[in-house]
Each structure stands twice: as structure tokens, then as C-alpha cells.
CSV table of C-alpha atoms in Angstrom, one decimal:
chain,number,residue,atom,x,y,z
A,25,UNK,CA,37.8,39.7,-10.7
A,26,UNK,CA,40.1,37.1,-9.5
A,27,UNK,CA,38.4,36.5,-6.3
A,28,UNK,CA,35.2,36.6,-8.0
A,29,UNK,CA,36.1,33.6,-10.4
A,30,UNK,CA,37.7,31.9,-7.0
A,31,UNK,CA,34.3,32.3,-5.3
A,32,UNK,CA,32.6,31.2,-7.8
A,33,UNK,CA,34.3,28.3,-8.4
A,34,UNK,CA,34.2,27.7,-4.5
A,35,UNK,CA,30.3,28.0,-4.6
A,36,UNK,CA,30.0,25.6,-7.6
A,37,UNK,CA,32.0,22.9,-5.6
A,38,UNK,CA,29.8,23.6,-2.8
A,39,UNK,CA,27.0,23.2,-4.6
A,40,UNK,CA,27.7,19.9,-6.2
A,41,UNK,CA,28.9,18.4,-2.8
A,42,UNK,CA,25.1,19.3,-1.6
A,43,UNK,CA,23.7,17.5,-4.3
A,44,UNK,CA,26.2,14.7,-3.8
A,45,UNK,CA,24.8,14.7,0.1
A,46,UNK,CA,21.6,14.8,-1.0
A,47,UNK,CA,21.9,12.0,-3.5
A,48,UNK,CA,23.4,10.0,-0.8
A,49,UNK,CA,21.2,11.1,1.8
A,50,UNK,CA,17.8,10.5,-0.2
A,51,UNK,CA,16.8,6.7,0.6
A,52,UNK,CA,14.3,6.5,-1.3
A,53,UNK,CA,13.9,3.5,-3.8
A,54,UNK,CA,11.6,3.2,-6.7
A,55,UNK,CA,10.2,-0.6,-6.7
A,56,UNK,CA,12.3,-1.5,-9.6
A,57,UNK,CA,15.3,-2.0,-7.3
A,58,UNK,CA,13.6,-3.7,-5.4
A,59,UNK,CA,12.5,-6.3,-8.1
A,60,UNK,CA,14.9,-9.2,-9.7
A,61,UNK,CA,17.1,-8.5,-12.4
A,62,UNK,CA,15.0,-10.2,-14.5
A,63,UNK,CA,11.6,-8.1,-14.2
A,64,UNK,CA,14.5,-5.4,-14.0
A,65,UNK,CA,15.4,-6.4,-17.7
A,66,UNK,CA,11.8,-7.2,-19.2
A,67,UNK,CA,10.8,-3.8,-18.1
A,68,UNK,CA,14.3,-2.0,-19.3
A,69,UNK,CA,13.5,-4.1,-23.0
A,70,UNK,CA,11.3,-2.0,-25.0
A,71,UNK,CA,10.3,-5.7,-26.9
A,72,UNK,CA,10.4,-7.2,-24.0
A,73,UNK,CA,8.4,-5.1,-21.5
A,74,UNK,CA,4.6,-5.6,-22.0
A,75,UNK,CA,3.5,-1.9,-21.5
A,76,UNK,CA,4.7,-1.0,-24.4
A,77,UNK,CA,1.9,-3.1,-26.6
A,78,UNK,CA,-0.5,-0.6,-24.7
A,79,UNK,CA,1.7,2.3,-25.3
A,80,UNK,CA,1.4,1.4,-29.1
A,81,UNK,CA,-2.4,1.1,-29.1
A,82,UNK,CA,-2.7,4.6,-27.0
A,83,UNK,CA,-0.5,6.3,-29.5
A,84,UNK,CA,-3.2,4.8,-32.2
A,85,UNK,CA,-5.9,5.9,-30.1
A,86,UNK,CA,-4.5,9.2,-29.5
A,87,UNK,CA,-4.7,10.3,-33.3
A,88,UNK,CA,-8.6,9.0,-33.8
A,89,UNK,CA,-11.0,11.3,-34.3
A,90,UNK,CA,-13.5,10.2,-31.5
A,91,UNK,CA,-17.5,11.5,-29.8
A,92,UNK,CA,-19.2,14.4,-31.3
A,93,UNK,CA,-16.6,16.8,-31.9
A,94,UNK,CA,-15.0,14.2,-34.1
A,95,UNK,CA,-11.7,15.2,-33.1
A,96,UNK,CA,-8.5,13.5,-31.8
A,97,UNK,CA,-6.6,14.2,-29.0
A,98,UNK,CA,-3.5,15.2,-31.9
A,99,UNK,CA,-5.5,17.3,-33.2
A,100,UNK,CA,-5.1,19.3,-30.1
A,101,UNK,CA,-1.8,18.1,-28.8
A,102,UNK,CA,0.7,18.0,-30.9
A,103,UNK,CA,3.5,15.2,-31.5
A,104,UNK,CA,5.5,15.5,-28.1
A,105,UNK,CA,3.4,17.8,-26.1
A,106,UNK,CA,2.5,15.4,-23.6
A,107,UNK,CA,5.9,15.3,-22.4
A,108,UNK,CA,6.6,15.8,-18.8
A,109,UNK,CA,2.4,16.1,-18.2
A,110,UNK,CA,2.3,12.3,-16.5
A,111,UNK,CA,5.0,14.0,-14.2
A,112,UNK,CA,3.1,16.7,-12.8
A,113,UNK,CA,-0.4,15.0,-12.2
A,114,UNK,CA,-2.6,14.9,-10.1
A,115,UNK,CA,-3.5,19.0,-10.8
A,116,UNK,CA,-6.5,20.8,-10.5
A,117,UNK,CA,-7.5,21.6,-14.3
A,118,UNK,CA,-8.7,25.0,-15.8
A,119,UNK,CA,-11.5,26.2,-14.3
A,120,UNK,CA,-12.2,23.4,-11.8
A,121,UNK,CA,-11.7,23.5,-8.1
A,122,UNK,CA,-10.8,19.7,-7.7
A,123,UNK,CA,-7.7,17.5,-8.8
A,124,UNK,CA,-7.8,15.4,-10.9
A,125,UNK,CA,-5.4,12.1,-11.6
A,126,UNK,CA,-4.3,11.6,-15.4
A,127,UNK,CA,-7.1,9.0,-16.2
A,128,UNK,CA,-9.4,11.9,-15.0
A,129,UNK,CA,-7.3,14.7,-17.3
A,130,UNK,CA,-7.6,12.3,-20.0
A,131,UNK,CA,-11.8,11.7,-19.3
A,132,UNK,CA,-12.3,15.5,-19.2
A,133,UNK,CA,-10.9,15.6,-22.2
A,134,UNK,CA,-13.4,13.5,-24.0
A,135,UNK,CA,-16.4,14.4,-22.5
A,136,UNK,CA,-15.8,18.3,-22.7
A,137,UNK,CA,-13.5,18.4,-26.3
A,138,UNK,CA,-14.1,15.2,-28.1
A,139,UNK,CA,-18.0,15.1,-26.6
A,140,UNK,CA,-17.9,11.0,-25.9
A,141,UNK,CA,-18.1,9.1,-23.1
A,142,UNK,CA,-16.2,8.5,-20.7
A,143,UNK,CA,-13.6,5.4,-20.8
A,144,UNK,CA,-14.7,3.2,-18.0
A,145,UNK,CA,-11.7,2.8,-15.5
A,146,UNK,CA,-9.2,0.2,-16.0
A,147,UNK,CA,-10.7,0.0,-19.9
A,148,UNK,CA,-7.7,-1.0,-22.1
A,149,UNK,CA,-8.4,1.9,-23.6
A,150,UNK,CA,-8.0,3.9,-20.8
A,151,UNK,CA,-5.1,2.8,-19.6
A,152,UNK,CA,-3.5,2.5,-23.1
A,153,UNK,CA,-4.3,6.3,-23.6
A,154,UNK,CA,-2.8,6.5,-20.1
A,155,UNK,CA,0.4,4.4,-21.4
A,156,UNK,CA,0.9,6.6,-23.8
A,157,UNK,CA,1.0,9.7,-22.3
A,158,UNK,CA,2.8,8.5,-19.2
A,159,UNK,CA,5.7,7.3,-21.6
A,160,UNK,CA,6.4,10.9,-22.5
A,161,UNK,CA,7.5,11.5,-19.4
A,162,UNK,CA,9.8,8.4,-18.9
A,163,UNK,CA,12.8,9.4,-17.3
A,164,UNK,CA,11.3,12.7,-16.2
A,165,UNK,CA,11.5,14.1,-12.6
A,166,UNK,CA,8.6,13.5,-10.8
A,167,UNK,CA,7.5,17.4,-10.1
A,168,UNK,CA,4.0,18.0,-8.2
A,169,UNK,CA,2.5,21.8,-9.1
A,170,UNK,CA,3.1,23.6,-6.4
A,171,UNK,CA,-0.5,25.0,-6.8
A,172,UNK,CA,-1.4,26.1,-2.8
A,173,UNK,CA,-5.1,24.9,-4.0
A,174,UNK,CA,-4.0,21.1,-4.2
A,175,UNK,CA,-2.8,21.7,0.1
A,176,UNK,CA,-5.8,20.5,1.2
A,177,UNK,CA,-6.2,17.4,-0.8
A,178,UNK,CA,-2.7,16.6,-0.1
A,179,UNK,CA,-2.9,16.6,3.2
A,180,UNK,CA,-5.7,14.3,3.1
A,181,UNK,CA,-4.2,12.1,1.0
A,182,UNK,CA,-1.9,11.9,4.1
A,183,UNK,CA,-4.3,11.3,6.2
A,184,UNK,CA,-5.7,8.1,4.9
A,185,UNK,CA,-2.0,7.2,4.5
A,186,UNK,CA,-1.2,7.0,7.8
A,187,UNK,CA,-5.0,5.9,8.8
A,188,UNK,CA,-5.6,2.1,10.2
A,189,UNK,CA,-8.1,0.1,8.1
A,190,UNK,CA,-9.4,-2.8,7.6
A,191,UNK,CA,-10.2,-5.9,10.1
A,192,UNK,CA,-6.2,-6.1,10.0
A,193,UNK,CA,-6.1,-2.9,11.1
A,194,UNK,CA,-2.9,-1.2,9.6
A,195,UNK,CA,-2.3,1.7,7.9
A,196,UNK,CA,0.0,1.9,4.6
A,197,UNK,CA,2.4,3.6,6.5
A,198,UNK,CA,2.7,0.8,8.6
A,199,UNK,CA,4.0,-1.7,5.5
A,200,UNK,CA,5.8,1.2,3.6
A,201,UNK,CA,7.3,3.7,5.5
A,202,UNK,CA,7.5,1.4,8.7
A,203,UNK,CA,8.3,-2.1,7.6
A,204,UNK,CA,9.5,-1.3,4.1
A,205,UNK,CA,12.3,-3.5,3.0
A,206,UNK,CA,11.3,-6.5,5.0
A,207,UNK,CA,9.6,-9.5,3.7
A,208,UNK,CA,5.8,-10.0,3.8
A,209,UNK,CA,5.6,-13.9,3.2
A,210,UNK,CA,8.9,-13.5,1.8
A,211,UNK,CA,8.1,-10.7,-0.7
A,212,UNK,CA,9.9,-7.4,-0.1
A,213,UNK,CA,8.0,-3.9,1.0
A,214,UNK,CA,8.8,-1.9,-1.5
A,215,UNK,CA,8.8,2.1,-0.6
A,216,UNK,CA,5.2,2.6,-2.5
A,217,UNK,CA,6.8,5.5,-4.7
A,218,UNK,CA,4.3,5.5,-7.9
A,219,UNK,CA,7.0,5.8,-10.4
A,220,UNK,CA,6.0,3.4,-12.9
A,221,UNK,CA,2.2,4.0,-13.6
A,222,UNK,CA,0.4,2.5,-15.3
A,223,UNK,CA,2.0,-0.8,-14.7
A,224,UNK,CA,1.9,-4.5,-16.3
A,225,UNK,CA,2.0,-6.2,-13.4
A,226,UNK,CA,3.0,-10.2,-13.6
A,227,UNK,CA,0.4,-11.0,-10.8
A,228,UNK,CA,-2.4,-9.7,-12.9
A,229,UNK,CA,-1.1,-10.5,-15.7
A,230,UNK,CA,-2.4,-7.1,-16.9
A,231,UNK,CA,-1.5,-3.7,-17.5
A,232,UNK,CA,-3.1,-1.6,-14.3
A,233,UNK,CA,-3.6,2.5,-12.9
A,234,UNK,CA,-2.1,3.1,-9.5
A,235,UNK,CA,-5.8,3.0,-8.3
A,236,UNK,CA,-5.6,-0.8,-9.4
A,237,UNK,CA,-2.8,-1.2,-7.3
A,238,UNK,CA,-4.1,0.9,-4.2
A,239,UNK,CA,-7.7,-1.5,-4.2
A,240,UNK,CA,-5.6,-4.3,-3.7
A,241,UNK,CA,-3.9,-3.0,-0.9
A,242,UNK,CA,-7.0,-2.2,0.6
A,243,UNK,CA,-8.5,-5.5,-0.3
A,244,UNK,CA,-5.5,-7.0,1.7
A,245,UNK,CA,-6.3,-5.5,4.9
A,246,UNK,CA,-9.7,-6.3,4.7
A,247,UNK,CA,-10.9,-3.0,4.0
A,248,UNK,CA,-13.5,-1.6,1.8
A,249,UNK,CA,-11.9,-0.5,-1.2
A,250,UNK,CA,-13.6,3.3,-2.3
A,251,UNK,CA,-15.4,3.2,-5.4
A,252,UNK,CA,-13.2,3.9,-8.5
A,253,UNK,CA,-13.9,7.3,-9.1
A,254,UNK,CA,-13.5,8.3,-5.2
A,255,UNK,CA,-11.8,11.3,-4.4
A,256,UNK,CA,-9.6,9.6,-1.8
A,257,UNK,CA,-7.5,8.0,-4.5
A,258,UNK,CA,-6.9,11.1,-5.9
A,259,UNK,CA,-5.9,12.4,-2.2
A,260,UNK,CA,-3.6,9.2,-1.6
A,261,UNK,CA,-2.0,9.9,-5.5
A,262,UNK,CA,-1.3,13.5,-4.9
A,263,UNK,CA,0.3,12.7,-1.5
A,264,UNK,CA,2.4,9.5,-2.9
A,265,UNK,CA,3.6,11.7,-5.7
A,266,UNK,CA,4.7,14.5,-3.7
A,267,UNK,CA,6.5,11.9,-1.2
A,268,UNK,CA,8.1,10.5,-4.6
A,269,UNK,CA,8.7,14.4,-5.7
A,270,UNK,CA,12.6,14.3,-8.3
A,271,UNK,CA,12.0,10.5,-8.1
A,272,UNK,CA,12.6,9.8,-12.2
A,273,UNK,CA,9.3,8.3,-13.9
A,274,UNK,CA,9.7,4.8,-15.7
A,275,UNK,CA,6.4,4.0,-17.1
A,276,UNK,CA,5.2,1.8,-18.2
A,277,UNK,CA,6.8,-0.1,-15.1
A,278,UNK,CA,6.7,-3.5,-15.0
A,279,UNK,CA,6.4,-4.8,-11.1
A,280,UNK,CA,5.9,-8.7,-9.7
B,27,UNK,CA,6.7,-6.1,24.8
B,28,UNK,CA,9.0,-3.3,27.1
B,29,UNK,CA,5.4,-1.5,27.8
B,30,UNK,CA,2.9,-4.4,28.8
B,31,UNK,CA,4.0,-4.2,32.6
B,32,UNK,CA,2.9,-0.1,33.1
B,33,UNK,CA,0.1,-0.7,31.1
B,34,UNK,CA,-0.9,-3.7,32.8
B,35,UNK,CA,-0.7,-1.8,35.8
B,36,UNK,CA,-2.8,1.0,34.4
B,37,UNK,CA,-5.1,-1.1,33.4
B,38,UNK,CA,-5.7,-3.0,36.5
B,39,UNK,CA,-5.8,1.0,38.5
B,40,UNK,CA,-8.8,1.6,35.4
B,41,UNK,CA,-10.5,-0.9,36.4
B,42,UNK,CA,-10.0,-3.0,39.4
B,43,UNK,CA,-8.8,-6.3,39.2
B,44,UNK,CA,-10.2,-7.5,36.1
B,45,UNK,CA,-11.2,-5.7,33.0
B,46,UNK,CA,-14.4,-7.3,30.4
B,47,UNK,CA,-14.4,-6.6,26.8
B,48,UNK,CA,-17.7,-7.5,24.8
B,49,UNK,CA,-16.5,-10.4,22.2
B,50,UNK,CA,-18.6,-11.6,19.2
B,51,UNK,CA,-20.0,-14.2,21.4
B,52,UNK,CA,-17.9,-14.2,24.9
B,53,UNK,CA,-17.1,-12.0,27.6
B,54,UNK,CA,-13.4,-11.8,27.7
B,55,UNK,CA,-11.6,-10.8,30.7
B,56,UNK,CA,-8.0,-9.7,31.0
B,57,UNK,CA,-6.0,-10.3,33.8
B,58,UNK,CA,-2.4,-8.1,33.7
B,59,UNK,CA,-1.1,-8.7,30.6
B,60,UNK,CA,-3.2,-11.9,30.1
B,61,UNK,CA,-6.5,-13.7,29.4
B,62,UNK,CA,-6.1,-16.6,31.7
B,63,UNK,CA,-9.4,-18.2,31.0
B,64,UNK,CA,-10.1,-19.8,27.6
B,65,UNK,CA,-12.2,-18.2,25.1
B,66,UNK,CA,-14.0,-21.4,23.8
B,67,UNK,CA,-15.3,-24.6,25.4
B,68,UNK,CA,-13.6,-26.8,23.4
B,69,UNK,CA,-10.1,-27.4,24.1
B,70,UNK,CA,-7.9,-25.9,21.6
B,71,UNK,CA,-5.8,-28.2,19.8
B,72,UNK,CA,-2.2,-28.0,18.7
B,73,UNK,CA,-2.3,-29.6,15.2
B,74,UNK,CA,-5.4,-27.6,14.0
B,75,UNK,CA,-3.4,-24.7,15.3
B,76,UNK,CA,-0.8,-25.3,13.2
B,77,UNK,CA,-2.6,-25.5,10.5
B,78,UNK,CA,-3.9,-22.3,11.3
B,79,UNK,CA,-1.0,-20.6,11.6
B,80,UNK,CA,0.5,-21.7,8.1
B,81,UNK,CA,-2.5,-21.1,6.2
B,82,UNK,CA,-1.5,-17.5,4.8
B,83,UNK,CA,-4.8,-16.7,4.0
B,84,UNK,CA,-7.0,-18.2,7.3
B,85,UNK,CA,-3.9,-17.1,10.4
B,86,UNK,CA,-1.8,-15.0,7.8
B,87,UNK,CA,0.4,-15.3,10.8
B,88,UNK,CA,3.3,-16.1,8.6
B,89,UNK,CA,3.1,-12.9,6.7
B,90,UNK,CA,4.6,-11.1,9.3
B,91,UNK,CA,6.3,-13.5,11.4
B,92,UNK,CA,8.4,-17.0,11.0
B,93,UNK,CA,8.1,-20.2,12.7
B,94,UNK,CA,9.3,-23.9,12.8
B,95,UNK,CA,7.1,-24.5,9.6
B,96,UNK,CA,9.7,-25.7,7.3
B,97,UNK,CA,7.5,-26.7,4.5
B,98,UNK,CA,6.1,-23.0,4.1
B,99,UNK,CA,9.5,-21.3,2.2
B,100,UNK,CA,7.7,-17.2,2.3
B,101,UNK,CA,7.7,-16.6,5.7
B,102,UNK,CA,7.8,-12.8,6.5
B,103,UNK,CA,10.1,-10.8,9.0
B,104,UNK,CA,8.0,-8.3,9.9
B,105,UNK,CA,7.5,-9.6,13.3
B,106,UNK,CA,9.2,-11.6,15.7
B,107,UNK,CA,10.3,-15.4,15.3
B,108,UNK,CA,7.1,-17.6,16.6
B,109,UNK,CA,9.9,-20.4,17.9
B,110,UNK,CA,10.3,-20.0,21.4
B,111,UNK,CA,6.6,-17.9,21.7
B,112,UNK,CA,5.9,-21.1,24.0
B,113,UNK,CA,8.5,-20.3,26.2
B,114,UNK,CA,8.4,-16.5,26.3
B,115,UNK,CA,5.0,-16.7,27.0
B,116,UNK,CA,2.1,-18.6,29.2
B,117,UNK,CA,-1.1,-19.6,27.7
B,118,UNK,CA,-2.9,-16.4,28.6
B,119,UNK,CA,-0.5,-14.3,27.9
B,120,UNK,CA,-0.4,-15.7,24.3
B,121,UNK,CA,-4.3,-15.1,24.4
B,122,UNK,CA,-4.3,-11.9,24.9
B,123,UNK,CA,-1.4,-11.0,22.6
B,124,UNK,CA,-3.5,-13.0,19.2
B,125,UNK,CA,-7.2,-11.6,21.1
B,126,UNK,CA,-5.9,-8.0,21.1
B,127,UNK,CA,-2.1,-6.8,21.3
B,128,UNK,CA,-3.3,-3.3,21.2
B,129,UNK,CA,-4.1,-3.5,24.5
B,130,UNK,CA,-0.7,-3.9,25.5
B,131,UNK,CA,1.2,-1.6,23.0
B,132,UNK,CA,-1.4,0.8,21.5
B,133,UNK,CA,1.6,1.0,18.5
B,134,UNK,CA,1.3,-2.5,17.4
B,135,UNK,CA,0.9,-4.0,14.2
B,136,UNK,CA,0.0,-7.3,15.5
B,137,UNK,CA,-4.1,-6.9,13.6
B,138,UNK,CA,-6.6,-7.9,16.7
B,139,UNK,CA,-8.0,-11.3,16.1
B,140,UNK,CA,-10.7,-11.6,18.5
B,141,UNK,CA,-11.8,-8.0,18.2
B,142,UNK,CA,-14.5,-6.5,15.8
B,143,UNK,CA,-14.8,-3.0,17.5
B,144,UNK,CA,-12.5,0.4,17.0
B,145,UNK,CA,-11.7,-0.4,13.8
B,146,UNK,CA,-12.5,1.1,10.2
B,147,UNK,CA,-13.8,0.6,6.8
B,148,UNK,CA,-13.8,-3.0,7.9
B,149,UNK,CA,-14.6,-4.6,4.5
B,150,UNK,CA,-18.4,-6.1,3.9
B,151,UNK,CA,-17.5,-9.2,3.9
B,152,UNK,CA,-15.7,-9.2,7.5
B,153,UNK,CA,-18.2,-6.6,9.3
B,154,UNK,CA,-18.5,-8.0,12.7
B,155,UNK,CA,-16.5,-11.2,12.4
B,156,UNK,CA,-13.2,-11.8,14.0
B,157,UNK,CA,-10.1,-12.8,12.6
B,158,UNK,CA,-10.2,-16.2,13.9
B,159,UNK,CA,-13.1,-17.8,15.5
B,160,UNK,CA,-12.9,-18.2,19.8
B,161,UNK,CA,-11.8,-22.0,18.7
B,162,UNK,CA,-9.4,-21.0,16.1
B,163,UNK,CA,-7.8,-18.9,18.8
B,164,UNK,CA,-7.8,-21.9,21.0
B,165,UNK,CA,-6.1,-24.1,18.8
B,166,UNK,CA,-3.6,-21.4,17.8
B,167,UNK,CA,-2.4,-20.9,21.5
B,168,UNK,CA,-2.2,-24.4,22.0
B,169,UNK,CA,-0.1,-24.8,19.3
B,170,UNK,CA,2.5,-22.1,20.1
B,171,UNK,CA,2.5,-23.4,24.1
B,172,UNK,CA,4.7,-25.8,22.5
B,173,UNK,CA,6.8,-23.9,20.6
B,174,UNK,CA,9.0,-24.0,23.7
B,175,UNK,CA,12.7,-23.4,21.5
């Protein structure tokens, strides 16, 4: 019995040095460390932090009865039920056979329950239904379903990743797995781990989706951007989440 | 720039002596690890270079790299330091390296600024144009041939 306990005890110190390792062995960094300790503060400041005017509408939004069915999304989901969801997206819903990212979840939703139209993308109220959600899961593990159907997509999203584009011709792994950390015109490369989405980003002046944030990317390699409801996002969102897999969620992130 | 002397040399064995790419408007022809000839008639000029080179949004040079251009404070560090290119480097060699580094090391990140072919989802607005005009290259080599420290 004694050895048992010993052994045990043994294991459990073995098991916390691995995660120590692997806490010090992970270098991955979400762009909030990255940022000054200012934008670090604004976004830390529930008052402060911008998002959270959109979080407020989405949570107002959330409980209005809405399209045909004149229901709300409450009226489904109740108070706290969304937490941990903005974690886990992209995921191929019920019935479907393709993923969808949480602005697509949240569409589906009201054209198939609430029977309205679709918000248009990067709508306020959208991305304030988006807020909303995605603030659940703040300070939540980012954990992909490990759904074998999403593979394919995955891998895809991968693809583009590492794909040159553009009339610069240079792939995002170039910039953020290659180069991140160094200055572009004196701006640092963050690691491009989405763990803030949606964002209020200073530059736009706006609250934005990660697809937002990808167009501008591709608009700064001269590339054609995809259209907003392109699959590839979802691809690049699926892979970028995996990549940022038990990287803790802070949305809504606030980013230069 | 370890690789541009095998490559050169494969190159050259490809195709003998001198090599011609198709251009937007010129035929360019690499020599080695150069393009000895320039790709405009006008003479480039070192001031507009300069110019070039510092405007983030017409060279973008500065990006990537840094250079002796004080009065631009977010320079990027990417890419090497531009001082000294002048002295590292002859004029053709720096041709060929803004023209198309790629030909050189396959891995660069160096975009290809006299090159509209082999690349993808090139943006409407910048289908079949070049980075910088066969002047604006000019101007830009003349300008770091005297970047000489």
C-alpha cells in the first residue's frame, strides 16, 4: 500500500514536471504580449476595452425575438450555455458536411430557427452577436473538435497558409511562423494565434471577425482577398485555431 | 546569398552563357548572378531612388530592411541592412537581386520586382504590372551603388 502511495506520489511529480516542460517548451505567444502595456490595459479594463460596448448590444440582441419564428436566440440557449462554444469553432454543424466559423453557426441559426436573414458580414450586429458569444469563452482553452471530418479542411487551411500570394509573393508563414517577432516597418510579427476574435482593433478604429483581419493581410501582399463567405477562411480559421490549440481565449481582444 | 554561386553555375550549364526572361516590356538577360545591362534607357538616378526606397508604400523596401534613411524611424529587420548594399554588391548584381532574387535562392522572401509571372492570386489591381517600373528599378540601383558603408 505503501509503495503504491510512493508511486503515486512519484507519478504525480512526474506529471507536473511535464507540464512544467511543456509550459516552458510551448513558445507560443498570443498578440497581446506582443502589444504595449497600454493596449495590454485597455483590453484587460472591462470600461476601458471597447469590445465590450458590442458585447453589451449582442447580449441585447441575443434575447430579441427576431424573423419568422419570432424567437430569440435565449429562448433556445439558455443564460451561460454559450460558454466554451467560441472555443471549439470552426465545427461542422448537425447534419451538414461543411464547417462552419461562429459568424456562420450564428447565420444558420437565423435562417433555419429564427427564419430571418442573414446578418451581412462585418454588420455590427453580427459581430456584436459574435462578441457576445465569444466572451463566454474568455479565458477558455482553445479546444478544436477532434471531428476526423474537419481533416480535410484543415489541411487545406494549411495549405493556403504556407502558399505564396500576391505580387509580393509571400506566404503567411513566411511573416508568422518565419519572421515572427521581428519588425515589419518597426511593428512586431506577432505569432497570428486568433485568440482574441472578434477584435476592436485601433487601426480600424472598429470592432472586426478574424476574416477582417485575414483580408487585410491579403490585401497587403497584393493578393486578391476571397470573397467573404469563401470557404478558404474557414480552412485558414480551422488550421490557425488548431495551431493555437490550449492557447486561452481573450475576446473581445483589443490589438494595434 | 551562400547559394547564388552553384546556382549561377547551374544556370549558366541550363542554358549557355546567358539566360532571357520575358519582362513587361524588355528582354532581361542574366549573366551569373547578375543583370549587367540596364533595364531602362534612361539612366537611373540616385535621388529618385531614394525616394523610392523610403516610400513604404511605392519600394516598401523599408518594411523589411533598414538603411541610412534617418528621417524614416519604422524601418523593419526582416532583411538585411541596405548600408553597405553598394559595396557588397555591383550594379548588376543589385539588378538582379530587386528584378528577381528567386532566381538566386528559390527560398527568398525578397518579393520579385520586375517579374509578373509564377506568381498567384496577384490582386486585380496589380495583374501584370511589376513592382516597380524598369526606371524605378534603375533609379533604385543607382541609389544603393552608393550606399558604399
Amino acid at each position: 500500500m505503501r509503495t503504491a502511495w510512493i508511486a503515486l506520489g512519484l507519478a504525480s511529480v512526474f506529471v507536473a514536471t511535464f507540464a512544467l516542460a511543456q509550459g516552458a517548451a510551448d513558445k507560443r505567444r498570443s498578440g497581446y504580449q506582443d502589444m504595449g502595456e497600454a493596449l495590454q490595459k485597455m483590453q484587460d479594463d472591462d470600461t476601458a476595452n471597447p469590445g465590450m460596448l458590442f458585447v453589451q448590444l449582442g447580449e441585447q440582441l441575443f434575447g430579441r425575438p427576431a424573423g419568422a419564428a419570432n424567437k430569440s436566440c435565449a429562448d433556445c440557449h439558455g443564460a451561460g450555455s454559450m460558454k466554451g462554444v467560441a472555443a471549439r469553432y470552426p465545427a461542422i454543424p448537425k447534419d451538414a458536411d461543411k464547417p462552419v466559423d461562429l459568424e456562420g453557426r450564428i447565420n444558420l441559426c437565423r435562417t433555419a430557427n429564427q427564419r430571418a436573414e442573414p446578418l451581412a458580414p462585418e454588420s455590427r450586429d453580427l459581430l456584436s452577436l459574435e462578441a457576445y458569444v465569444a466572451f463566454q469563452s474568455r479565458g477558455q482553452p482553445i479546444a478544436p473538435p477532434s471531428d476526423p471530418r474537419l481533416a480535410p479542411f484543415r489541411a487545406q487551411g494549411a495549405e493556403i497558409y504556407r502558399r505564396r500570394q500576391g505580387q509580393l509573393n509571400l506566404s503567411c508563414a513566411i511573416c508568422h511562423d518565419d519572421n515572427a517577432g521581428k519588425k515589419l516597418a518597426g511593428v512586431t510579427i506577432p505569432q497570428a494565434h486568433p485568440t482574441g476574435y472578434p477584435i476592436y482593433r485601433l487601426e480600424w478604429q472598429a470592432l472586426g471577425s478574424l476574416k477582417r483581419r485575414l483580408r487585410n493581410c491579403l490585401i497587403g501582399l497584393r493578393a486578391e482577398a476571397y470573397a467573404y463567405d469563401a470557404p478558404e477562411y474557414v480552412a485558414l480559421e480551422l488550421y490557425l485555431m488548431d495551431r493555437a490549440k490550449g492557447m486561452l481565449l481573450e475576446a473581445p481582444g483589443v490589438r494595434p | 546569398m551562400v547559394r547564388a554561386g552553384p546556382l549561377a553555375v547551374l544556370l549558366a550549364l541550363a542554358a549557355p552563357a546567358a539566360w532571357a526572361q520575358q519582362g513587361p516590356r524588355d528582354v532581361v538577360v542574366v549573366e551569373g548572378d547578375a543583370i549587367p545591362e540596364p533595364l531602362a534607357t534612361r539612366p537611373g538616378d540616385a535621388a529618385r531612388g531614394r525616394a523610392i526606397v523610403a516610400n513604404r508604400s511605392v519600394g516598401l523596401c523599408l518594411l523589411c530592411h533598414s538603411g541610412p534613411i534617418p528621417e524614416e524611424r519604422f524601418q523593419g529587420t526582416l532583411a538585411p541592412s541596405l548600408a553597405g548594399a553598394g559595396a557588397r554588391w555591383s550594379v548588376g548584381q543589385l539588378r538582379l537581386r530587386i528584378v528577381d532574387g528567386a532566381r538566386l535562392n528559390p527560398d527568398t522572401i525578397m518579393p520579385p520586382y520586375y517579374r509578373t509571372t509564377g506568381l498567384r492570386r496577384v490582386a486585380r489591381t496589380f495583374e501584370g504590372k511589376t513592382i516597380l517600373t524598369a526606371e524605378q528599378v534603375e533609379d533604385v540601383v543607382a541609389y544603393l551603388a552608393t550606399l558604399k558603408e
